[in-house]
């Protein structure tokens, strides 16, 4: 918001700081997850650097010579055509005569037709100086453009190297993300195996306890059955004791009843112990089931947490792959741009060499008499000075 109020555009550093700040607020996992997002932001913002370079590139354009193309269109036979053409181009705000400047081009053609039909005595030719000056201005502009092309070539080379480093970094990030995914999957598989082994162990233990309870129930039922049978016998013997009139037989029956009562007491005591043991076994089984459910819920939560971590690692791997693909596309674009800039720079250099050759073939005349031209270099050599001095 502050940048918008001040009228400035956010820079890549602002975007990166915003991403990292958001990652810190969301915790450690947010920072790790935001790494690939920051990579994508850097790669996307690096593609916008060419526009900023073009803006900065034009800051010294007003100091360069303006090549209107009027001299090439009008020739050197009439200076007024060149002057009027340049005035028209300046008034129309055209970059050059051949670049979207139809009005001035038509006006120049009309002037050339009139001058062609006019008497040669009325023409004011620029001659060799105009040719030399035109070539010199073209050469000066071409040299500046060749320097710009060399700078662009250097920048394109640096962009290729920077993008290559970004590709290498993205590949390393993708490999690390893939390794982390494999480790997380192994951890999840190990956790699942541990859960299965624990469940098998718990089920085995629970089954043994249930079998023990069944065994106790069987023994208790046997004791109950023995106790019922014994009590029927005791009742039958007591009935004999009450009905018999023979005291000797009654004594034998009574002794049997006493012995059976003792056995009954032992069976009752045994049944009580078996009931207590069965109750304790059932309580242990219930406690074991509760602990099993509680522990199983904890393990399930752990497995769910590890599975979420695996999904997060897979998402980071996808983002790393996207960053790698984007960086590879940018690398290919940087290489193509470098080839185009290299070709343009070579063409500018060839053009400059051609203009230098033309300038050497069209020197500036000194307008000195033939004798003065011969004597001037000799006098300069005698005085130890050059002709230019």
GROMACS .gro file of C-alpha atoms in nm:
model
  389
    1UNK     CA    1   0.000   0.000   0.000
    2UNK     CA    2   0.288   0.240   0.079
    3UNK     CA    3   0.445   0.171  -0.258
    4UNK     CA    4   0.112   0.232  -0.434
    5UNK     CA    5   0.065   0.567  -0.257
    6UNK     CA    6   0.418   0.679  -0.343
    7UNK     CA    7   0.364   0.580  -0.705
    8UNK     CA    8   0.641   0.321  -0.716
    9UNK     CA    9   0.616  -0.033  -0.846
   10UNK     CA   10   0.701  -0.321  -0.609
   11UNK     CA   11   1.043  -0.471  -0.677
   12UNK     CA   12   1.130  -0.844  -0.668
   13UNK     CA   13   1.275  -0.795  -0.320
   14UNK     CA   14   0.937  -0.668  -0.193
   15UNK     CA   15   0.761  -0.978  -0.332
   16UNK     CA   16   1.019  -1.212  -0.177
   17UNK     CA   17   0.999  -1.039   0.162
   18UNK     CA   18   0.618  -1.069   0.153
   19UNK     CA   19   0.638  -1.441   0.070
   20UNK     CA   20   0.896  -1.510   0.342
   21UNK     CA   21   0.700  -1.304   0.598
   22UNK     CA   22   0.389  -1.506   0.521
   23UNK     CA   23   0.591  -1.826   0.558
   24UNK     CA   24   0.721  -1.719   0.901
   25UNK     CA   25   0.371  -1.636   1.022
   26UNK     CA   26   0.246  -1.981   0.920
   27UNK     CA   27   0.524  -2.162   1.111
   28UNK     CA   28   0.820  -2.376   1.015
   29UNK     CA   29   0.621  -2.590   0.778
   30UNK     CA   30   0.498  -2.274   0.605
   31UNK     CA   31   0.856  -2.162   0.547
   32UNK     CA   32   0.946  -2.498   0.394
   33UNK     CA   33   0.632  -2.495   0.182
   34UNK     CA   34   0.696  -2.136   0.078
   35UNK     CA   35   1.046  -2.218  -0.054
   36UNK     CA   36   0.922  -2.338  -0.392
   37UNK     CA   37   0.670  -2.048  -0.408
   38UNK     CA   38   0.954  -1.801  -0.351
   39UNK     CA   39   1.150  -1.978  -0.624
   40UNK     CA   40   0.860  -1.936  -0.864
   41UNK     CA   41   0.828  -1.569  -0.768
   42UNK     CA   42   1.198  -1.504  -0.831
   43UNK     CA   43   1.189  -1.682  -1.164
   44UNK     CA   44   0.875  -1.496  -1.275
   45UNK     CA   45   1.008  -1.156  -1.165
   46UNK     CA   46   1.341  -1.213  -1.334
   47UNK     CA   47   1.154  -1.221  -1.666
   48UNK     CA   48   1.047  -0.859  -1.603
   49UNK     CA   49   1.404  -0.723  -1.583
   50UNK     CA   50   1.420  -0.659  -1.959
   51UNK     CA   51   1.147  -0.395  -1.935
   52UNK     CA   52   1.333  -0.208  -1.660
   53UNK     CA   53   1.653  -0.225  -1.867
   54UNK     CA   54   1.475  -0.074  -2.167
   55UNK     CA   55   1.353   0.212  -1.949
   56UNK     CA   56   1.701   0.283  -1.812
   57UNK     CA   57   1.858   0.241  -2.157
   58UNK     CA   58   1.690   0.548  -2.305
   59UNK     CA   59   1.812   0.799  -2.049
   60UNK     CA   60   2.094   0.933  -2.278
   61UNK     CA   61   1.904   0.916  -2.606
   62UNK     CA   62   1.885   1.298  -2.632
   63UNK     CA   63   2.266   1.318  -2.650
   64UNK     CA   64   2.290   1.101  -2.959
   65UNK     CA   65   2.281   1.218  -3.323
   66UNK     CA   66   1.940   1.210  -3.488
   67UNK     CA   67   1.953   1.017  -3.815
   68UNK     CA   68   1.644   1.128  -4.007
   69UNK     CA   69   1.726   0.956  -4.336
   70UNK     CA   70   1.675   1.280  -4.527
   71UNK     CA   71   2.024   1.282  -4.671
   72UNK     CA   72   1.986   0.931  -4.806
   73UNK     CA   73   1.650   1.022  -4.962
   74UNK     CA   74   1.740   1.367  -5.102
   75UNK     CA   75   2.104   1.309  -5.195
   76UNK     CA   76   2.374   1.574  -5.202
   77UNK     CA   77   2.263   1.770  -5.507
   78UNK     CA   78   2.037   2.007  -5.314
   79UNK     CA   79   2.088   2.108  -4.952
   80UNK     CA   80   1.749   2.277  -4.926
   81UNK     CA   81   1.576   1.939  -4.976
   82UNK     CA   82   1.770   1.793  -4.685
   83UNK     CA   83   1.698   2.095  -4.466
   84UNK     CA   84   1.325   2.105  -4.548
   85UNK     CA   85   1.298   1.728  -4.495
   86UNK     CA   86   1.462   1.753  -4.154
   87UNK     CA   87   1.231   2.041  -4.056
   88UNK     CA   88   0.929   1.832  -4.156
   89UNK     CA   89   1.050   1.527  -3.964
   90UNK     CA   90   1.114   1.740  -3.656
   91UNK     CA   91   0.771   1.907  -3.676
   92UNK     CA   92   0.591   1.576  -3.723
   93UNK     CA   93   0.784   1.411  -3.437
   94UNK     CA   94   0.888   1.116  -3.651
   95UNK     CA   95   1.175   0.892  -3.554
   96UNK     CA   96   1.298   0.886  -3.913
   97UNK     CA   97   1.174   0.953  -4.262
   98UNK     CA   98   1.114   0.585  -4.334
   99UNK     CA   99   0.951   0.509  -4.002
  100UNK     CA  100   0.582   0.606  -4.006
  101UNK     CA  101   0.642   0.948  -4.160
  102UNK     CA  102   0.436   0.935  -4.483
  103UNK     CA  103   0.365   1.309  -4.501
  104UNK     CA  104   0.731   1.408  -4.495
  105UNK     CA  105   0.822   1.128  -4.737
  106UNK     CA  106   0.566   1.251  -4.990
  107UNK     CA  107   0.684   1.611  -4.944
  108UNK     CA  108   1.043   1.502  -5.004
  109UNK     CA  109   0.946   1.316  -5.321
  110UNK     CA  110   0.765   1.625  -5.451
  111UNK     CA  111   1.070   1.841  -5.381
  112UNK     CA  112   1.294   1.588  -5.557
  113UNK     CA  113   1.067   1.599  -5.868
  114UNK     CA  114   1.076   1.979  -5.875
  115UNK     CA  115   1.452   1.984  -5.827
  116UNK     CA  116   1.498   1.727  -6.102
  117UNK     CA  117   1.311   1.949  -6.347
  118UNK     CA  118   1.485   2.268  -6.226
  119UNK     CA  119   1.792   2.420  -6.386
  120UNK     CA  120   2.119   2.285  -6.247
  121UNK     CA  121   2.246   2.640  -6.212
  122UNK     CA  122   1.979   2.706  -5.951
  123UNK     CA  123   2.075   2.404  -5.740
  124UNK     CA  124   2.288   2.434  -5.426
  125UNK     CA  125   2.480   2.108  -5.399
  126UNK     CA  126   2.632   1.999  -5.070
  127UNK     CA  127   2.907   1.812  -5.247
  128UNK     CA  128   3.174   1.602  -5.081
  129UNK     CA  129   3.153   1.776  -4.740
  130UNK     CA  130   2.785   1.688  -4.712
  131UNK     CA  131   2.857   1.329  -4.810
  132UNK     CA  132   3.143   1.312  -4.561
  133UNK     CA  133   2.934   1.466  -4.282
  134UNK     CA  134   2.643   1.235  -4.353
  135UNK     CA  135   2.866   0.928  -4.339
  136UNK     CA  136   3.035   1.060  -4.025
  137UNK     CA  137   2.702   1.109  -3.849
  138UNK     CA  138   2.584   0.764  -3.958
  139UNK     CA  139   2.911   0.616  -3.836
  140UNK     CA  140   2.882   0.792  -3.500
  141UNK     CA  141   2.526   0.669  -3.452
  142UNK     CA  142   2.622   0.320  -3.570
  143UNK     CA  143   2.913   0.305  -3.325
  144UNK     CA  144   2.683   0.402  -3.039
  145UNK     CA  145   2.434   0.137  -3.147
  146UNK     CA  146   2.717  -0.116  -3.172
  147UNK     CA  147   2.820  -0.028  -2.817
  148UNK     CA  148   2.459  -0.072  -2.704
  149UNK     CA  149   2.447  -0.404  -2.888
  150UNK     CA  150   2.767  -0.515  -2.714
  151UNK     CA  151   2.620  -0.415  -2.378
  152UNK     CA  152   2.304  -0.605  -2.456
  153UNK     CA  153   2.517  -0.903  -2.559
  154UNK     CA  154   2.707  -0.887  -2.230
  155UNK     CA  155   2.381  -0.861  -2.038
  156UNK     CA  156   2.231  -1.150  -2.236
  157UNK     CA  157   2.539  -1.360  -2.154
  158UNK     CA  158   2.503  -1.277  -1.786
  159UNK     CA  159   2.132  -1.362  -1.806
  160UNK     CA  160   2.216  -1.702  -1.956
  161UNK     CA  161   2.466  -1.773  -1.677
  162UNK     CA  162   2.222  -1.653  -1.409
  163UNK     CA  163   1.939  -1.861  -1.554
  164UNK     CA  164   2.172  -2.161  -1.577
  165UNK     CA  165   2.248  -2.125  -1.206
  166UNK     CA  166   1.875  -2.100  -1.138
  167UNK     CA  167   1.817  -2.421  -1.334
  168UNK     CA  168   2.090  -2.600  -1.139
  169UNK     CA  169   1.946  -2.472  -0.812
  170UNK     CA  170   1.593  -2.578  -0.916
  171UNK     CA  171   1.720  -2.926  -1.010
  172UNK     CA  172   1.891  -2.958  -0.672
  173UNK     CA  173   1.575  -2.843  -0.496
  174UNK     CA  174   1.368  -3.095  -0.693
  175UNK     CA  175   1.610  -3.376  -0.603
  176UNK     CA  176   1.600  -3.280  -0.236
  177UNK     CA  177   1.219  -3.264  -0.248
  178UNK     CA  178   1.206  -3.608  -0.415
  179UNK     CA  179   1.442  -3.749  -0.153
  180UNK     CA  180   1.226  -3.603   0.125
  181UNK     CA  181   0.916  -3.757  -0.036
  182UNK     CA  182   1.086  -4.098  -0.046
  183UNK     CA  183   1.193  -4.065   0.317
  184UNK     CA  184   0.842  -3.958   0.420
  185UNK     CA  185   0.688  -4.251   0.232
  186UNK     CA  186   0.931  -4.492   0.398
  187UNK     CA  187   0.845  -4.342   0.736
  188UNK     CA  188   0.472  -4.382   0.662
  189UNK     CA  189   0.522  -4.742   0.548
  190UNK     CA  190   0.725  -4.819   0.862
  191UNK     CA  191   0.456  -4.661   1.079
  192UNK     CA  192   0.189  -4.871   0.908
  193UNK     CA  193   0.394  -5.188   0.960
  194UNK     CA  194   0.437  -5.099   1.328
  195UNK     CA  195   0.063  -5.047   1.360
  196UNK     CA  196  -0.009  -5.381   1.195
  197UNK     CA  197   0.244  -5.559   1.416
  198UNK     CA  198   0.102  -5.393   1.727
  199UNK     CA  199  -0.253  -5.485   1.624
  200UNK     CA  200  -0.150  -5.843   1.564
  201UNK     CA  201   0.021  -5.857   1.902
  202UNK     CA  202  -0.280  -5.704   2.076
  203UNK     CA  203  -0.523  -5.934   1.898
  204UNK     CA  204  -0.311  -6.235   2.000
  205UNK     CA  205  -0.304  -6.122   2.361
  206UNK     CA  206  -0.676  -6.048   2.363
  207UNK     CA  207  -0.747  -6.388   2.209
  208UNK     CA  208  -0.541  -6.561   2.475
  209UNK     CA  209  -0.728  -6.375   2.748
  210UNK     CA  210  -1.062  -6.469   2.592
  211UNK     CA  211  -0.953  -6.833   2.574
  212UNK     CA  212  -0.851  -6.813   2.940
  213UNK     CA  213  -1.195  -6.674   3.027
  214UNK     CA  214  -1.363  -6.953   2.830
  215UNK     CA  215  -1.150  -7.206   3.018
  216UNK     CA  216  -1.242  -7.052   3.354
  217UNK     CA  217  -1.609  -7.053   3.257
  218UNK     CA  218  -1.583  -7.420   3.160
  219UNK     CA  219  -1.420  -7.513   3.492
  220UNK     CA  220  -1.679  -7.307   3.684
  221UNK     CA  221  -1.964  -7.480   3.501
  222UNK     CA  222  -1.811  -7.818   3.582
  223UNK     CA  223  -1.788  -7.720   3.950
  224UNK     CA  224  -2.151  -7.606   3.944
  225UNK     CA  225  -2.256  -7.933   3.785
  226UNK     CA  226  -2.059  -8.134   4.043
  227UNK     CA  227  -2.215  -7.925   4.320
  228UNK     CA  228  -2.567  -7.991   4.190
  229UNK     CA  229  -2.505  -8.362   4.165
  230UNK     CA  230  -2.354  -8.369   4.515
  231UNK     CA  231  -2.645  -8.179   4.664
  232UNK     CA  232  -2.892  -8.421   4.509
  233UNK     CA  233  -2.700  -8.709   4.665
  234UNK     CA  234  -2.691  -8.530   5.003
  235UNK     CA  235  -3.065  -8.477   4.986
  236UNK     CA  236  -3.117  -8.843   4.899
  237UNK     CA  237  -2.898  -8.962   5.187
  238UNK     CA  238  -3.069  -8.728   5.434
  239UNK     CA  239  -3.400  -8.870   5.323
  240UNK     CA  240  -3.269  -9.220   5.400
  241UNK     CA  241  -3.151  -9.101   5.744
  242UNK     CA  242  -3.496  -8.969   5.828
  243UNK     CA  243  -3.687  -9.272   5.698
  244UNK     CA  244  -3.474  -9.559   5.830
  245UNK     CA  245  -3.554  -9.704   6.176
  246UNK     CA  246  -3.234  -9.897   6.202
  247UNK     CA  247  -2.992  -9.689   6.402
  248UNK     CA  248  -2.686  -9.862   6.261
  249UNK     CA  249  -2.794  -9.784   5.908
  250UNK     CA  250  -2.889  -9.432   6.006
  251UNK     CA  251  -2.539  -9.379   6.145
  252UNK     CA  252  -2.380  -9.494   5.823
  253UNK     CA  253  -2.606  -9.265   5.620
  254UNK     CA  254  -2.533  -8.977   5.856
  255UNK     CA  255  -2.154  -9.025   5.822
  256UNK     CA  256  -2.193  -9.022   5.444
  257UNK     CA  257  -2.396  -8.703   5.469
  258UNK     CA  258  -2.124  -8.543   5.682
  259UNK     CA  259  -1.854  -8.643   5.431
  260UNK     CA  260  -2.064  -8.511   5.143
  261UNK     CA  261  -2.117  -8.184   5.330
  262UNK     CA  262  -1.743  -8.145   5.359
  263UNK     CA  263  -1.704  -8.207   4.986
  264UNK     CA  264  -1.984  -7.958   4.927
  265UNK     CA  265  -1.800  -7.695   5.129
  266UNK     CA  266  -1.485  -7.755   4.927
  267UNK     CA  267  -1.682  -7.727   4.601
  268UNK     CA  268  -1.853  -7.406   4.718
  269UNK     CA  269  -1.514  -7.261   4.812
  270UNK     CA  270  -1.372  -7.372   4.478
  271UNK     CA  271  -1.666  -7.218   4.293
  272UNK     CA  272  -1.616  -6.890   4.477
  273UNK     CA  273  -1.249  -6.883   4.380
  274UNK     CA  274  -1.338  -6.962   4.018
  275UNK     CA  275  -1.596  -6.683   4.011
  276UNK     CA  276  -1.343  -6.438   4.152
  277UNK     CA  277  -1.083  -6.550   3.897
  278UNK     CA  278  -1.338  -6.520   3.616
  279UNK     CA  279  -1.436  -6.172   3.728
  280UNK     CA  280  -1.072  -6.063   3.745
  281UNK     CA  281  -1.005  -6.210   3.401
  282UNK     CA  282  -1.306  -6.028   3.254
  283UNK     CA  283  -1.192  -5.701   3.412
  284UNK     CA  284  -0.842  -5.746   3.270
  285UNK     CA  285  -0.989  -5.821   2.928
  286UNK     CA  286  -1.207  -5.509   2.940
  287UNK     CA  287  -0.910  -5.297   3.051
  288UNK     CA  288  -0.700  -5.447   2.776
  289UNK     CA  289  -0.967  -5.361   2.519
  290UNK     CA  290  -0.988  -5.003   2.647
  291UNK     CA  291  -0.612  -4.964   2.631
  292UNK     CA  292  -0.612  -5.119   2.285
  293UNK     CA  293  -0.875  -4.873   2.161
  294UNK     CA  294  -0.691  -4.578   2.317
  295UNK     CA  295  -0.355  -4.687   2.180
  296UNK     CA  296  -0.506  -4.762   1.840
  297UNK     CA  297  -0.655  -4.411   1.823
  298UNK     CA  298  -0.314  -4.264   1.904
  299UNK     CA  299  -0.143  -4.472   1.637
  300UNK     CA  300  -0.412  -4.381   1.386
  301UNK     CA  301  -0.354  -4.012   1.459
  302UNK     CA  302   0.021  -4.062   1.415
  303UNK     CA  303  -0.033  -4.238   1.082
  304UNK     CA  304  -0.270  -3.960   0.973
  305UNK     CA  305  -0.013  -3.697   1.070
  306UNK     CA  306   0.263  -3.877   0.878
  307UNK     CA  307   0.030  -3.914   0.578
  308UNK     CA  308  -0.037  -3.538   0.585
  309UNK     CA  309   0.337  -3.481   0.593
  310UNK     CA  310   0.375  -3.705   0.287
  311UNK     CA  311   0.108  -3.504   0.103
  312UNK     CA  312   0.284  -3.179   0.196
  313UNK     CA  313   0.617  -3.320   0.070
  314UNK     CA  314   0.449  -3.429  -0.255
  315UNK     CA  315   0.306  -3.078  -0.297
  316UNK     CA  316   0.653  -2.931  -0.243
  317UNK     CA  317   0.788  -3.175  -0.502
  318UNK     CA  318   0.523  -3.058  -0.753
  319UNK     CA  319   0.616  -2.694  -0.687
  320UNK     CA  320   0.985  -2.778  -0.725
  321UNK     CA  321   0.914  -2.948  -1.058
  322UNK     CA  322   0.712  -2.647  -1.173
  323UNK     CA  323   1.000  -2.419  -1.073
  324UNK     CA  324   1.243  -2.643  -1.263
  325UNK     CA  325   1.024  -2.640  -1.575
  326UNK     CA  326   0.985  -2.263  -1.557
  327UNK     CA  327   1.360  -2.211  -1.509
  328UNK     CA  328   1.434  -2.441  -1.803
  329UNK     CA  329   1.194  -2.244  -2.022
  330UNK     CA  330   1.359  -1.922  -1.911
  331UNK     CA  331   1.702  -2.070  -1.985
  332UNK     CA  332   1.592  -2.165  -2.334
  333UNK     CA  333   1.447  -1.816  -2.382
  334UNK     CA  334   1.769  -1.658  -2.253
  335UNK     CA  335   1.975  -1.869  -2.496
  336UNK     CA  336   1.751  -1.774  -2.789
  337UNK     CA  337   1.773  -1.408  -2.686
  338UNK     CA  338   2.152  -1.436  -2.664
  339UNK     CA  339   2.169  -1.579  -3.016
  340UNK     CA  340   1.953  -1.297  -3.152
  341UNK     CA  341   2.155  -1.032  -2.968
  342UNK     CA  342   2.481  -1.189  -3.086
  343UNK     CA  343   2.362  -1.181  -3.447
  344UNK     CA  344   2.248  -0.820  -3.407
  345UNK     CA  345   2.582  -0.722  -3.254
  346UNK     CA  346   2.770  -0.889  -3.538
  347UNK     CA  347   2.553  -0.708  -3.793
  348UNK     CA  348   2.616  -0.374  -3.620
  349UNK     CA  349   2.991  -0.439  -3.625
  350UNK     CA  350   2.980  -0.523  -3.995
  351UNK     CA  351   2.777  -0.209  -4.059
  352UNK     CA  352   3.028   0.003  -3.866
  353UNK     CA  353   3.318  -0.143  -4.064
  354UNK     CA  354   3.135  -0.066  -4.388
  355UNK     CA  355   3.074   0.294  -4.281
  356UNK     CA  356   3.439   0.332  -4.180
  357UNK     CA  357   3.539   0.211  -4.524
  358UNK     CA  358   3.295   0.456  -4.686
  359UNK     CA  359   3.421   0.739  -4.467
  360UNK     CA  360   3.780   0.660  -4.569
  361UNK     CA  361   3.674   0.669  -4.935
  362UNK     CA  362   3.496   1.003  -4.885
  363UNK     CA  363   3.738   1.225  -4.688
  364UNK     CA  364   3.663   1.586  -4.601
  365UNK     CA  365   3.817   1.811  -4.872
  366UNK     CA  366   4.059   2.076  -4.746
  367UNK     CA  367   3.993   2.319  -5.037
  368UNK     CA  368   4.365   2.406  -5.060
  369UNK     CA  369   4.535   2.472  -5.393
  370UNK     CA  370   4.732   2.185  -5.535
  371UNK     CA  371   5.067   2.361  -5.463
  372UNK     CA  372   4.965   2.439  -5.104
  373UNK     CA  373   4.860   2.079  -5.053
  374UNK     CA  374   5.201   1.960  -5.162
  375UNK     CA  375   5.401   2.219  -4.967
  376UNK     CA  376   5.199   2.203  -4.644
  377UNK     CA  377   5.308   1.849  -4.547
  378UNK     CA  378   5.674   1.931  -4.629
  379UNK     CA  379   5.669   2.244  -4.412
  380UNK     CA  380   5.506   2.054  -4.134
  381UNK     CA  381   5.774   1.784  -4.152
  382UNK     CA  382   6.050   2.046  -4.137
  383UNK     CA  383   5.894   2.209  -3.829
  384UNK     CA  384   5.845   1.867  -3.666
  385UNK     CA  385   5.466   1.896  -3.669
  386UNK     CA  386   5.199   1.692  -3.838
  387UNK     CA  387   4.977   1.835  -4.119
  388UNK     CA  388   4.680   1.827  -3.885
  389UNK     CA  389   4.868   2.044  -3.637
   0.00000   0.00000   0.00000
